[in-house]
XYZ file of C-alpha atoms in Angstrom:
607
model
C 117.793 28.074 126.175
C 113.665 28.791 126.575
C 110.996 28.444 129.610
C 107.607 28.626 128.704
C 105.087 29.208 131.556
C 101.137 28.992 130.740
C 99.215 30.903 133.733
C 95.300 30.618 133.994
C 92.647 31.945 136.279
C 92.162 35.049 138.235
C 93.384 35.580 141.703
C 91.334 38.858 142.424
C 88.275 38.067 144.614
C 85.683 39.027 142.096
C 83.790 41.035 144.714
C 86.933 42.940 146.077
C 86.826 46.945 145.203
C 90.822 46.645 145.238
C 91.216 45.968 141.212
C 94.750 47.163 141.330
C 96.100 44.191 143.095
C 99.139 42.977 141.614
C 98.533 39.445 139.553
C 100.608 36.896 141.195
C 102.956 36.540 138.026
C 104.027 40.127 137.960
C 104.745 39.782 141.804
C 107.002 36.852 141.262
C 108.590 38.397 137.996
C 109.158 41.924 140.022
C 110.223 40.083 143.577
C 112.590 37.441 142.288
C 116.111 38.073 142.599
C 116.600 35.577 139.340
C 114.626 37.455 137.437
C 116.124 40.262 134.827
C 115.430 42.419 132.168
C 111.265 41.977 132.339
C 108.954 43.045 129.557
C 105.340 42.605 129.169
C 102.961 43.177 126.340
C 99.393 42.586 126.162
C 97.297 40.378 123.705
C 94.541 41.722 121.262
C 91.419 42.514 123.670
C 88.111 40.299 124.223
C 85.486 42.140 125.482
C 87.524 45.316 127.041
C 89.902 43.036 128.683
C 93.128 41.665 127.063
C 93.087 37.941 126.481
C 96.467 37.049 127.853
C 99.512 39.320 128.984
C 103.096 38.183 127.718
C 106.188 38.567 130.016
C 109.506 37.895 129.003
C 112.216 37.732 131.338
C 115.891 36.517 131.666
C 115.954 33.658 134.445
C 118.964 32.305 135.877
C 121.520 34.691 134.310
C 121.152 33.234 130.516
C 117.870 31.471 130.157
C 114.846 33.488 128.261
C 111.587 32.903 130.342
C 108.203 33.771 128.480
C 105.309 33.865 130.520
C 101.739 34.050 129.434
C 99.234 34.982 132.013
C 95.528 34.418 131.055
C 93.121 35.830 133.497
C 90.056 34.649 131.872
C 89.086 31.281 131.295
C 86.828 32.571 128.359
C 89.649 31.943 126.017
C 88.887 28.436 125.804
C 85.419 28.814 124.519
C 86.276 31.757 122.389
C 89.680 30.348 120.912
C 90.183 26.905 121.492
C 92.766 27.061 119.026
C 95.211 29.383 120.640
C 94.653 27.921 124.489
C 95.399 24.472 123.046
C 98.590 26.327 121.129
C 99.481 27.826 124.451
C 99.213 24.572 126.409
C 100.821 22.787 123.738
C 103.956 25.030 124.322
C 104.286 25.083 127.743
C 106.611 23.830 130.294
C 104.857 24.564 133.367
C 101.244 25.563 133.882
C 99.806 27.739 136.830
C 96.311 27.795 137.984
C 95.499 30.248 140.263
C 92.186 30.917 141.870
C 90.769 32.787 144.758
C 89.287 31.244 147.856
C 86.614 33.832 148.464
C 85.225 33.258 144.715
C 83.254 30.327 145.039
C 81.309 30.871 141.916
C 84.598 31.235 139.630
C 85.878 28.236 141.277
C 82.939 25.806 140.551
C 82.633 27.231 136.873
C 86.649 26.277 136.587
C 85.941 22.736 137.935
C 82.716 22.189 135.992
C 83.666 23.528 132.830
C 87.664 24.275 132.233
C 89.083 21.892 134.355
C 88.009 19.263 131.434
C 88.889 21.145 128.523
C 92.323 21.251 130.114
C 92.729 17.919 130.452
C 91.784 17.393 127.103
C 94.313 19.954 126.026
C 97.127 18.415 127.839
C 96.205 14.642 126.204
C 98.276 12.636 128.787
C 101.273 15.501 128.271
C 103.880 15.252 131.370
C 103.796 19.020 131.843
C 104.172 20.098 135.863
C 100.937 21.700 136.889
C 100.587 24.160 139.664
C 97.438 25.231 141.410
C 97.997 28.275 143.293
C 94.662 29.274 146.144
C 94.988 33.052 146.766
C 93.779 35.100 149.164
C 92.559 34.810 153.155
C 89.146 33.254 153.419
C 87.159 36.074 154.684
C 85.113 34.710 157.311
C 87.715 34.151 159.997
C 90.743 32.192 160.370
C 92.405 30.446 157.348
C 91.304 27.530 156.958
C 93.864 24.421 156.813
C 92.011 21.664 158.056
C 90.763 19.382 154.800
C 88.109 18.066 157.032
C 86.700 21.490 157.967
C 83.267 22.308 156.787
C 82.819 26.185 158.459
C 83.615 27.900 155.316
C 82.605 25.557 152.775
C 79.348 27.645 152.002
C 81.330 30.864 150.794
C 84.712 29.848 150.564
C 86.859 27.477 148.473
C 88.024 24.809 151.060
C 91.560 23.786 151.132
C 89.665 20.060 150.593
C 88.367 21.069 147.647
C 91.522 22.522 146.061
C 93.869 19.352 147.003
C 90.826 17.290 145.300
C 91.125 19.687 141.986
C 94.936 19.224 142.130
C 94.640 15.564 142.493
C 92.083 15.555 139.550
C 95.183 17.413 137.491
C 98.152 15.454 138.987
C 99.185 18.800 140.107
C 101.101 20.281 143.161
C 98.740 22.249 145.201
C 99.939 25.561 147.291
C 97.816 27.815 149.207
C 99.285 31.787 149.476
C 97.154 33.544 152.001
C 98.494 36.871 150.692
C 101.315 38.117 148.053
C 104.242 38.940 150.156
C 107.838 38.150 150.141
C 107.304 34.904 151.966
C 104.544 33.814 149.828
C 105.947 34.785 146.517
C 109.651 34.554 146.623
C 110.263 31.425 149.052
C 106.977 29.253 148.284
C 105.709 29.910 144.875
C 108.783 31.162 144.004
C 110.432 27.567 145.303
C 108.144 25.513 143.743
C 108.278 27.035 140.252
C 112.059 27.409 140.035
C 112.127 23.518 140.731
C 109.822 22.868 137.873
C 112.062 25.612 135.684
C 115.394 23.440 136.669
C 113.603 20.027 135.859
C 112.163 21.453 132.604
C 115.982 22.739 131.652
C 117.359 19.218 132.398
C 114.922 17.531 130.218
C 115.559 19.590 127.217
C 119.351 19.280 127.711
C 119.341 15.583 127.853
C 116.791 15.147 124.895
C 119.044 17.569 122.705
C 121.850 15.074 123.540
C 120.078 12.399 122.702
C 119.406 13.936 119.295
C 122.512 14.715 118.680
C 124.091 11.718 119.434
C 121.134 9.868 117.326
C 122.487 12.433 114.292
C 125.972 11.582 114.941
C 125.161 7.941 114.474
C 123.123 8.366 111.401
C 125.799 10.143 109.665
C 128.928 7.586 111.208
C 129.420 4.321 108.769
C 127.878 1.787 110.783
C 129.460 -1.873 110.918
C 127.710 -4.895 109.196
C 124.978 -6.623 111.121
C 125.915 -10.433 111.963
C 122.682 -12.214 111.180
C 121.700 -15.185 113.176
C 122.819 -18.577 112.201
C 120.141 -21.083 110.257
C 117.622 -22.832 112.859
C 118.651 -26.295 112.886
C 116.495 -29.065 112.541
C 114.608 -30.489 115.398
C 114.545 -34.033 116.370
C 111.376 -35.110 118.085
C 111.537 -38.149 120.786
C 109.140 -41.489 120.160
C 106.811 -42.431 123.162
C 108.116 -45.820 124.709
C 105.813 -48.636 123.904
C 107.289 -50.818 126.453
C 104.057 -52.036 127.824
C 102.933 -52.376 124.705
C 105.382 -54.763 123.379
C 104.934 -56.797 126.293
C 101.067 -56.956 126.083
C 101.680 -58.166 122.369
C 103.980 -61.154 123.714
C 100.798 -62.281 125.704
C 98.443 -62.231 122.946
C 100.657 -63.603 120.282
C 102.032 -66.450 122.954
C 105.893 -66.503 120.933
C 108.250 -68.205 123.084
C 105.908 -69.233 126.020
C 107.558 -71.204 128.509
C 104.668 -72.077 130.731
C 101.069 -73.031 130.194
C 98.035 -72.773 133.017
C 95.526 -75.817 133.126
C 92.492 -75.921 134.984
C 92.011 -79.087 136.799
C 89.915 -80.959 134.613
C 93.090 -79.738 132.309
C 90.523 -78.882 129.839
C 91.805 -75.455 128.471
C 95.352 -73.780 128.527
C 96.505 -70.365 129.251
C 100.215 -69.887 128.116
C 102.615 -67.109 129.803
C 106.173 -66.401 130.409
C 108.134 -67.478 133.506
C 110.371 -64.119 132.883
C 107.536 -61.739 132.574
C 106.214 -63.249 135.973
C 109.311 -63.409 138.199
C 109.807 -59.865 137.423
C 106.274 -58.516 139.213
C 105.732 -61.296 141.611
C 107.943 -63.181 144.342
C 105.348 -66.239 144.214
C 106.299 -67.118 140.702
C 109.778 -67.101 141.609
C 109.252 -69.464 144.290
C 107.103 -71.205 141.738
C 109.659 -71.412 138.951
C 112.665 -72.076 141.489
C 114.005 -68.282 140.952
C 113.688 -68.285 144.831
C 113.499 -71.352 147.484
C 111.517 -71.572 150.125
C 113.986 -70.712 152.346
C 114.577 -67.225 150.526
C 111.438 -66.439 150.977
C 111.267 -65.056 154.123
C 107.482 -65.054 153.949
C 105.771 -68.573 154.961
C 101.964 -67.206 153.726
C 103.835 -66.767 150.387
C 104.985 -70.340 150.237
C 101.425 -71.481 151.383
C 99.703 -69.394 148.958
C 101.991 -70.901 145.852
C 101.272 -74.545 147.288
C 97.754 -74.112 147.286
C 96.849 -72.122 144.521
C 99.456 -73.693 142.220
C 100.715 -77.374 141.432
C 103.611 -77.667 138.844
C 103.304 -80.852 137.275
C 106.548 -81.579 135.458
C 109.375 -82.564 138.051
C 109.895 -80.617 141.248
C 107.244 -78.109 142.375
C 109.488 -75.895 142.706
C 111.769 -77.149 139.824
C 115.775 -75.145 139.243
C 116.209 -72.813 135.975
C 119.369 -71.520 136.821
C 120.862 -72.521 133.285
C 119.518 -71.801 129.711
C 117.208 -74.486 128.643
C 117.072 -75.778 124.793
C 114.446 -73.963 122.692
C 112.772 -77.217 122.125
C 111.571 -77.927 125.774
C 108.192 -78.230 125.901
C 106.119 -75.386 128.358
C 105.581 -76.103 132.146
C 102.393 -77.179 133.027
C 101.243 -75.872 136.007
C 97.448 -76.777 136.979
C 95.787 -73.738 139.077
C 93.707 -75.061 142.009
C 91.393 -72.297 142.482
C 88.578 -72.401 139.981
C 87.168 -68.965 140.194
C 91.125 -67.313 140.190
C 91.582 -69.975 136.904
C 88.484 -68.404 135.268
C 89.904 -64.667 135.557
C 93.449 -65.714 134.424
C 93.327 -63.957 131.503
C 92.722 -60.824 132.616
C 94.967 -61.188 135.438
C 97.669 -61.925 133.113
C 96.906 -58.811 130.755
C 97.162 -56.926 133.801
C 100.232 -58.157 134.831
C 101.915 -57.781 131.043
C 100.474 -54.660 130.501
C 102.649 -53.327 133.536
C 100.645 -54.250 136.186
C 99.319 -50.299 136.666
C 95.846 -50.670 135.689
C 94.013 -51.694 138.670
C 90.496 -50.486 138.082
C 90.340 -51.806 134.867
C 91.060 -55.383 136.570
C 88.507 -54.789 139.036
C 85.952 -53.876 135.943
C 86.866 -56.607 134.076
C 86.581 -59.344 136.934
C 83.058 -57.617 138.027
C 81.927 -58.152 134.892
C 82.857 -62.100 134.986
C 81.892 -63.142 138.016
C 79.240 -60.626 138.436
C 79.380 -61.685 142.415
C 80.503 -58.954 144.587
C 81.931 -62.166 147.280
C 83.902 -63.984 144.137
C 84.831 -60.507 143.054
C 86.583 -59.487 146.148
C 87.978 -63.407 146.342
C 89.835 -63.107 143.350
C 91.191 -59.569 143.689
C 92.755 -60.605 147.340
C 94.659 -63.655 145.909
C 96.185 -60.891 143.189
C 97.004 -58.962 145.774
C 98.912 -61.581 147.754
C 100.179 -62.368 144.556
C 102.187 -59.000 144.040
C 102.638 -57.905 147.458
C 106.393 -57.730 148.614
C 107.427 -60.277 151.151
C 106.910 -59.082 154.587
C 104.702 -56.024 153.793
C 101.240 -55.584 154.438
C 99.225 -54.886 151.402
C 95.989 -52.657 152.071
C 93.249 -51.506 149.184
C 95.142 -48.047 148.906
C 98.113 -49.737 147.981
C 96.821 -51.054 144.617
C 95.347 -47.940 143.296
C 96.833 -47.488 139.737
C 98.990 -44.512 141.246
C 99.919 -46.275 144.177
C 100.658 -50.099 142.510
C 104.025 -49.338 140.835
C 105.529 -49.080 144.439
C 104.695 -52.441 144.947
C 107.481 -53.996 142.812
C 110.913 -54.181 143.844
C 112.031 -56.367 140.893
C 111.329 -55.776 137.494
C 113.329 -57.443 133.832
C 116.117 -55.115 135.011
C 116.684 -58.017 137.623
C 117.109 -60.651 134.875
C 119.438 -58.492 132.538
C 122.856 -60.156 131.896
C 122.267 -63.049 134.512
C 121.369 -66.792 133.750
C 118.330 -67.296 135.990
C 115.739 -68.529 133.647
C 117.739 -67.316 130.584
C 117.038 -69.886 127.549
C 119.593 -68.415 124.985
C 123.385 -67.470 125.120
C 125.032 -64.858 122.769
C 128.782 -65.041 122.114
C 130.181 -61.993 121.607
C 134.596 -61.505 121.246
C 135.226 -64.372 123.490
C 132.292 -63.868 126.124
C 128.853 -65.376 126.977
C 125.925 -63.297 127.517
C 122.801 -64.933 128.761
C 119.036 -63.003 127.731
C 115.892 -64.751 127.831
C 114.220 -64.998 124.367
C 110.576 -63.706 125.158
C 111.906 -60.298 126.382
C 114.263 -60.168 123.074
C 110.820 -61.218 121.019
C 109.072 -58.978 122.671
C 111.158 -55.862 121.965
C 112.848 -56.596 118.875
C 111.274 -57.315 115.356
C 114.320 -58.592 113.828
C 115.155 -60.924 116.930
C 111.402 -62.272 116.947
C 111.929 -63.257 113.296
C 115.516 -64.496 113.769
C 114.029 -67.076 116.840
C 110.521 -67.514 115.558
C 111.790 -68.514 111.454
C 113.394 -70.742 109.937
C 116.912 -69.725 110.573
C 119.487 -71.670 112.963
C 119.233 -69.015 115.713
C 115.706 -70.637 115.899
C 116.928 -73.969 117.393
C 120.002 -72.746 119.043
C 120.982 -72.136 122.922
C 124.402 -70.600 121.459
C 124.233 -67.536 119.157
C 126.868 -65.534 117.631
C 127.079 -61.886 117.127
C 129.293 -60.444 114.851
C 130.387 -56.949 114.067
C 129.652 -55.697 117.447
C 131.499 -55.087 120.740
C 130.398 -56.488 123.669
C 129.552 -53.441 125.657
C 127.375 -52.237 123.175
C 125.721 -54.942 122.948
C 124.899 -55.362 126.717
C 123.971 -51.602 126.748
C 121.731 -52.459 123.623
C 120.017 -55.933 125.675
C 119.503 -53.171 128.727
C 117.785 -51.067 126.790
C 115.031 -54.072 125.591
C 114.835 -54.775 129.317
C 114.751 -51.683 131.058
C 113.309 -49.282 128.377
C 115.731 -47.209 129.078
C 119.456 -46.070 127.863
C 122.365 -44.037 129.019
C 125.814 -43.707 126.731
C 129.021 -42.835 128.639
C 130.030 -41.129 125.530
C 129.394 -39.223 122.048
C 131.391 -42.399 120.644
C 129.598 -45.044 122.542
C 125.984 -43.521 121.707
C 127.065 -43.992 118.020
C 128.250 -47.092 118.385
C 124.872 -47.898 119.617
C 122.966 -45.981 117.270
C 125.040 -48.717 114.657
C 123.690 -51.773 117.045
C 120.163 -50.243 116.993
C 120.058 -49.521 113.100
C 121.556 -53.533 112.770
C 118.328 -54.915 114.952
C 115.969 -52.012 113.643
C 114.867 -50.864 117.247
C 113.919 -47.321 115.859
C 112.771 -45.449 118.989
C 116.756 -46.541 120.792
C 118.338 -45.204 117.286
C 116.434 -42.130 118.023
C 117.326 -41.607 121.939
C 120.995 -42.007 120.698
C 120.622 -39.146 118.301
C 119.193 -37.091 120.710
C 121.791 -37.898 122.977
C 124.626 -36.936 120.356
C 122.981 -33.541 119.520
C 122.638 -33.005 122.991
C 126.177 -33.417 124.252
C 127.616 -31.790 120.701
C 125.238 -28.404 121.075
C 126.417 -28.323 124.952
C 129.940 -28.556 123.994
C 131.815 -24.988 123.966
C 133.427 -23.507 121.159
C 137.113 -23.575 122.338
C 136.492 -27.101 123.148
C 134.894 -28.024 119.747
C 137.959 -26.240 118.556
C 140.199 -28.634 120.110
C 138.475 -31.779 120.560
C 139.700 -34.906 118.839
C 136.320 -36.204 117.935
C 135.790 -36.334 114.244
C 132.382 -34.577 113.117
C 132.599 -35.310 109.703
C 133.287 -39.267 110.727
C 130.276 -39.195 112.674
C 128.152 -37.339 109.900
C 129.646 -40.270 107.435
C 128.453 -43.121 110.101
C 125.329 -41.567 110.220
C 124.500 -41.797 106.765
C 126.000 -45.122 105.988
C 123.342 -46.346 108.846
C 120.523 -44.423 107.842
C 119.914 -42.236 110.396
C 118.724 -39.347 108.017
C 118.029 -37.022 110.682
C 121.128 -36.628 112.791
C 123.112 -36.240 108.978
C 121.031 -33.472 108.046
C 121.485 -32.039 111.949
C 125.758 -32.596 111.524
C 125.715 -30.811 108.290
C 124.110 -27.766 109.850
C 126.429 -28.421 112.726
C 129.513 -28.028 110.852
C 127.939 -25.139 108.335
C 126.921 -23.046 111.651
C 130.473 -23.595 112.899
C 132.346 -23.027 109.712
C 135.180 -20.911 111.051
C 136.306 -24.054 113.620
C 135.606 -26.794 111.115
C 137.148 -25.242 108.136
C 140.339 -25.363 109.878
C 140.347 -29.200 110.462
C 142.113 -31.863 108.155
C 138.856 -33.844 108.817
C 136.923 -31.190 106.363
C 138.533 -32.154 103.623
C 136.857 -35.622 103.866
C 133.373 -33.897 103.150
C 131.941 -35.084 99.447
C 131.191 -32.447 97.089
C 127.597 -32.850 97.917
C 128.124 -31.719 101.637
C 130.818 -29.233 100.866
C 128.391 -26.911 98.856
C 125.417 -27.657 101.320
C 128.101 -26.398 103.938
C 129.321 -23.700 101.828
C 125.688 -22.587 100.915
C 124.604 -22.517 104.883
C 127.614 -21.586 106.543
C 127.785 -19.134 109.301
C 129.249 -16.103 109.177
C 128.164 -15.841 105.373
C 130.901 -14.880 102.934
C 129.051 -11.459 102.109
C 129.018 -10.759 106.209
C 133.125 -11.355 105.820
C 133.495 -8.966 102.915
C 131.438 -6.348 104.505
C 133.229 -6.873 108.032
C 136.725 -6.332 105.925
C 135.356 -3.366 103.939
C 134.408 -1.589 107.119
C 137.803 -2.070 108.934
C 139.473 -0.632 105.763
C 137.162 2.303 106.202
C 138.165 2.787 109.793
C 141.963 2.475 108.919
C 141.490 4.854 106.701
C 139.726 7.255 108.392
C 142.294 6.955 111.342
C 139.702 6.544 114.006
C 138.542 3.622 116.640
C 136.181 0.782 115.795
C 133.276 0.801 117.474
C 132.794 -3.252 117.338
C 136.525 -3.924 117.880
């Protein structure tokens, strides 16, 4: 083991007559109890003086110590290569100077410290800066703020600043006696020696382990399985569907007229009642006694008049589709002129309040009239028993006004105009919602089909629970399957009625549930993934079928042990074998490695 120390600088005062004073390094080597077998030799001379003195000794009993003591800084000017080589091979660097030689210190600071920093080149070599001697103009200065000896001597603050610049340890040795040499300087130097030996020992151990690892037969590397295809969700078009319903006026069951009956604006009771208690009163969903708000009843009577039958007709049972729309006269002419804009606002989700304000302002061009109409709209939309403010009608607040929605009319006979018969049970529904949300039902109820003129519509091939979940999505734009099998049944129903977004939601649900299933549960489950795969293919769910094939291949060791694995077609089996994980190649390499380990009678590093 070896420790290299390089010392730079002259600790003797340039003006001192005592040139026989021993150097710091020689004093340490001669006095330390840890040093033995000291030998010294001089290098080639430079201008009559040796460039450096080399000392060799033993430290800590069996550690070889090599010290290069360079008293002249000129080595950096005359032989840059040698100086860089010395620093590059050093384990510890010692920089020494006399506190009474300000000129030499200034030269060191200005000229040679930058060279030392360049030679170190960010190496983590410990540096010790030793300020040697007692300042001759009085008591040795120990205060960093003292300026009494700043002109002739090197102050403590200047030495500390130099140490900070080099990231070094700063020592002041007032005299080279036993205390300063052995206890102070020697203690710090020996600490860094021990650190250097520990670091070398650690690096040697790492190198040995690395060498041993390189020569050892390594186990085969298991690659990550192939990435499965990613399914992206489809954005909701719920509000757009209802807005399109208003534009095409299919299945309209109410018509608004001005008092002169000159024009008509058609709409749908189910949509109007879903956002307004006033329309519930108007179309008989609620009675005046249930309103709990007399002002709402008065507004309904003052603003509208239902011409057919009772002003508050009862509509609790399904009505045949051939019944003409209910005629409602709008008594307020200003409100009637803005009714198309108001209906567009309601059908678009009733949250674009600023746009409604702008449209009415452009149409009426009168602030008072505009405010009058907007106040009527606020009263129509308000929740009974609560006071609406302008703030409540901002776009980010308006949705909070509605505690009613189409969900209230899901699976209820109120305003229903169609009844589905399924598995011996009946399910009421509303043609307007079905036509708006499902193109297949739009064609069924508006084309030359039997269902177009029938109130009772039979449904085959679907369970009642699945069909209810399907209708719930049409009404609410949300879907919460209870299991993977229910999601697959709902996916089949969505494919039958061509509701693609619901189909994608079911696909994502199935994938999410399977991905979160632990391997142990996947191995023991009675759920047939191959059966799901065949259903997905049969019902044109290409994304799900592709993902399920990748899922089977990725979990090959689990599914290959199940009886259902034999139900895969030849094409599907070839795909799974091609993309299986882990691969056949890895399993063969692993078997060969195990055989090698057993033949060597040693322990496997991965088993």
